[in-house]
Amino acid sequence: MSVQTAPKPVQEKEKTSRRIAFSQKRGKWDVQLSPYLYISPFFILFAITGLFPLAYTAYVSVHEWHLLLGQGKFVGFQNYIDVFNQPTFWKALRNTFSIFLLSSVPQVIVALLLAAVLNANIRAKTFWRMGVLVPYVVAPVAVGLIFSRLFGDQYGFINAILGLLQMDPVAWHSEVIPSHIAIASMVNFRWTGYNTLIFLAAMQTIPKELYEAAIIDGAGRLRQFISITIPQLRATLIFVIVTATIGGLQIFDEARVFDAAGTGGASKQWITVTMYIYDLGWGNQKNFGRASAVALILFFIIILIGILNFAITRKISDSGSSKQGKKSKTTISKATRTK
Amino acid sequence: MRLNTRKNWAAVASLATIALLASGCSSTDTPAASGEAGGKVSLTLATFNNFGYTDEFLKEYTDANPNVTITHQQAATAPDARTNLTTRLAAGGEGLADVEAIEIDWMPELSQLPGAFVDLESPDVEGRWLSWKEDQGRTPDGTLIGYGTDIGPQAVCYREDLVKAAGLPSDPAAFAEYLGGKDATWDDYFKAGHDFVAKSDSAWFDSANAVYHSMVGQVENAYEDPKTGEPVKLADNKVIQDMFTNVLTESKDLSAGLTQWEGDWDSAFQNNGFATMLCPAWMTGSIEERAGGVTGWNIADVYPGGGSNWGGSFLTVPATGKHTEEAQKLAAWLSAPEQQIKAFENAGTFPSQTKAQTEKALLDSKNDFFNNAPTGQIFSSRAIALNDTKPIFRGVNYFTIHTAIQNGITRVDVNKSQDAETSWKGVLTEFSELGF
């Protein structure tokens, strides 16, 4: 535009005003568009590595598709119907939720408590703080090895101790719940320290004045933790819970290394949905159609739970802020009373 | 989970970069190679575990053929190599090595892609292998796609000390005779087991699945119709159902109730868990690894039900390679008896070539962990015994069905959560899920 207008003989006044107009316009564009431009690499990358595979998975899931032989005929929703009719799919779903709850819930609670302890005035702080991260550094395969010795059915360490205490051994690899507990403990071993450090970092940003005020008000440690630490950590809690949910619903490594075959046990006691996808697609069946169908189902389940999570956390934060409002009112009234 | 998947992606990305770089390199080589005959040829050889192909060993070939350079890619485990191979085949053969090593168990699925591998038939290699090994290297329509390298002929490994303590004949020759000698049957093996467990605290064998695996490996057409390749309806498969019930009935007092390759199985070696094991030649290494410090292991030259082979590998030449002719030459050289004897000396892989069976280096080989058992002679005799057996048909769905049945056996033998009858019903359900 400026190129076109420049050679034309125009009055000084008008020219300057136009220039200002254009630069203003450009400035406006700059403000409006450049943020999108700056984040566009992520979305372009996401479209290539995320969106396209997602759409392609949907395409594969309505076809007969073999890993080696490739695309077969169009079958509509037959793959989905087959999957829903398979008891293994429902077992996988059950196991995934069970392992997810058994791992995420204790993990977040223990991480929170550990962080509170680490945040307190203790000796050799750095040592303890680095210590909780050590399990995270250990390679998953090594974790698998260690835990397979712990949770052995006949010669395992835990069963040996139970034997010394005259208790019955636990059938870790045969029964459903014990196998889930064993796998969840593997997950927790790895991730508790990681979450602890995130909580610890968040705790250190809480203003000290709040605690000082609480101490003056006569609040004990527990009271401080419940009334100050946890409400102040709300944003971090939401982050940790959301990532734990997404990760928890995709548990794969730990369950796969739980036995040598890695197919989730003889009666599929601990097969997870992701393992089921792997087994369908890359196992003996090589049935990509069905594997894609399960992958999409899992995708929708995660979205559904994500929405649920969002709704719940928003509710909590809403009620939390109203509570806080009340609290500030009461402190004000207290303050006025003391006056 | 979480970061781990991210890490995996990073690994995949870096692998892809390496692959890109590698393919970039190979494409720069092509003009020279295709430019004139006898120009520089660079070949890639992909193996897994330890084939015994050391750098010095491969240098012999490049010295004799100065125009050839060999890059050896070694995957840590067979499943890694399998995933790599199938994924690349699915992608149309891009990025495959010029010579790809495969395991016998992958044959059924690879046979589905007859065009993906070069037909390796050549007068030079006629009669090179034990006949049953050569048959394994062919697709159902008879195309030779794999040159045999090693095999896993099975014998019976046993704890001489435990057998002796139970008052049974214990030295290798007498024990082999006790298990039925030349025409040993599975019933003989089980009967000896009942005698043994009556007088010992140890179990007779490690795993009901290992026994079933061997037994079903001797059935000509276990799960599928050899003419059509279609799976036989499992509910009507009386032979398999009887075998399933038989193994589980016998296992009640004979089996240690373990799953092979599990932690418990490893520990059982140190705890006198069981007295005998069906062991292919390569298993001797696995036993030694786990039973360190335990004296008393020995090997008997006998096998129930005739003979059996477990495992073994082949070299194939993917058809998409740039130098398939040169690759075939390399594969032929590698799988020749002279080289396989060297590989055996390097890594203990038992050679599959007829000529190698009479080689002094093989026959003289002994294993001091197994009380100096003449392993070379024993396994060679077990391998030759297999020539008399009929060829086994394994179709595309063999391992899918096999896994379903093995799960059923585990439920009874290891988990002890079901009886044989209930478990068989579970097997039938799993079979129906496969949707044949």
CSV table of N, CA and C in Angstrom, one decimal, chain B residues 168 175-196 204 246 250 254 302-306:
chain,number,residue,atom,x,y,z
B,168,LEU,N,17.7,-92.4,42.3
B,168,LEU,CA,17.4,-92.8,40.9
B,168,LEU,C,18.8,-92.9,40.2
B,175,PHE,N,20.8,-92.1,33.3
B,175,PHE,CA,19.6,-91.3,33.4
B,175,PHE,C,18.8,-91.2,32.1
B,176,ALA,N,19.6,-91.1,31.0
B,176,ALA,CA,18.9,-91.1,29.7
B,176,ALA,C,18.2,-92.4,29.5
B,177,GLU,N,18.8,-93.5,29.9
B,177,GLU,CA,18.1,-94.8,29.7
B,177,GLU,C,16.8,-94.8,30.6
B,178,TYR,N,17.0,-94.3,31.8
B,178,TYR,CA,15.8,-94.3,32.7
B,178,TYR,C,14.7,-93.5,32.2
B,179,LEU,N,15.0,-92.4,31.4
B,179,LEU,CA,13.9,-91.6,30.8
B,179,LEU,C,13.3,-92.2,29.6
B,180,GLY,N,13.8,-93.4,29.2
B,180,GLY,CA,13.3,-94.1,28.0
B,180,GLY,C,14.2,-94.3,26.9
B,181,GLY,N,15.4,-93.7,27.0
B,181,GLY,CA,16.5,-93.9,26.0
B,181,GLY,C,16.0,-93.5,24.7
B,182,LYS,N,16.4,-94.3,23.6
B,182,LYS,CA,16.2,-93.8,22.2
B,182,LYS,C,14.7,-93.5,21.9
B,183,ASP,N,13.8,-94.4,22.4
B,183,ASP,CA,12.4,-94.0,22.0
B,183,ASP,C,11.6,-93.6,23.3
B,184,ALA,N,12.2,-92.6,23.9
B,184,ALA,CA,11.6,-92.0,25.1
B,184,ALA,C,10.2,-91.4,24.8
B,185,THR,N,9.2,-91.5,25.6
B,185,THR,CA,8.0,-90.8,25.4
B,185,THR,C,7.7,-89.9,26.5
B,186,TRP,N,6.7,-89.0,26.3
B,186,TRP,CA,6.4,-88.1,27.4
B,186,TRP,C,5.9,-88.8,28.6
B,187,ASP,N,5.2,-90.0,28.4
B,187,ASP,CA,4.7,-90.8,29.6
B,187,ASP,C,5.9,-91.3,30.4
B,188,ASP,N,7.0,-91.7,29.7
B,188,ASP,CA,8.2,-92.1,30.4
B,188,ASP,C,8.7,-91.0,31.3
B,189,TYR,N,8.7,-89.8,30.7
B,189,TYR,CA,9.3,-88.7,31.4
B,189,TYR,C,8.4,-88.4,32.6
B,190,PHE,N,7.1,-88.4,32.5
B,190,PHE,CA,6.2,-88.1,33.6
B,190,PHE,C,6.3,-89.2,34.7
B,191,LYS,N,6.4,-90.4,34.2
B,191,LYS,CA,6.5,-91.6,35.2
B,191,LYS,C,7.8,-91.4,36.0
B,192,ALA,N,8.9,-91.2,35.4
B,192,ALA,CA,10.1,-91.0,36.1
B,192,ALA,C,10.0,-89.8,37.1
B,193,GLY,N,9.2,-88.8,36.7
B,193,GLY,CA,9.0,-87.7,37.6
B,193,GLY,C,8.2,-88.0,38.8
B,194,HIS,N,7.2,-88.9,38.7
B,194,HIS,CA,6.4,-89.3,39.8
B,194,HIS,C,7.3,-90.1,40.8
B,195,ASP,N,8.2,-90.9,40.3
B,195,ASP,CA,9.2,-91.6,41.1
B,195,ASP,C,10.0,-90.6,41.9
B,196,PHE,N,10.4,-89.6,41.2
B,196,PHE,CA,11.4,-88.7,41.8
B,196,PHE,C,10.7,-87.8,42.9
B,204,TRP,N,9.8,-81.8,39.7
B,204,TRP,CA,10.5,-82.5,38.6
B,204,TRP,C,10.9,-81.6,37.5
B,246,ASN,N,-3.8,-83.2,29.9
B,246,ASN,CA,-2.7,-84.1,30.3
B,246,ASN,C,-1.6,-83.4,31.0
B,250,GLU,N,-0.6,-83.9,35.0
B,250,GLU,CA,0.7,-84.4,35.4
B,250,GLU,C,1.5,-83.3,36.2
B,254,LEU,N,4.3,-82.6,39.6
B,254,LEU,CA,5.6,-82.6,38.9
B,254,LEU,C,6.1,-81.2,38.7
B,302,VAL,N,18.9,-87.4,25.5
B,302,VAL,CA,17.6,-88.0,25.4
B,302,VAL,C,16.6,-87.0,25.2
B,303,TYR,N,15.5,-87.3,24.6
B,303,TYR,CA,14.4,-86.3,24.5
B,303,TYR,C,13.1,-87.0,24.4
B,304,PRO,N,12.1,-86.7,25.2
B,304,PRO,CA,10.8,-87.4,25.1
B,304,PRO,C,10.1,-87.1,23.7
B,305,GLY,N,9.5,-88.1,23.2
B,305,GLY,CA,8.8,-87.9,21.9
B,305,GLY,C,9.7,-87.7,20.7
B,306,GLY,N,10.9,-88.2,20.7
B,306,GLY,CA,11.7,-88.2,19.6
B,306,GLY,C,12.7,-87.0,19.7
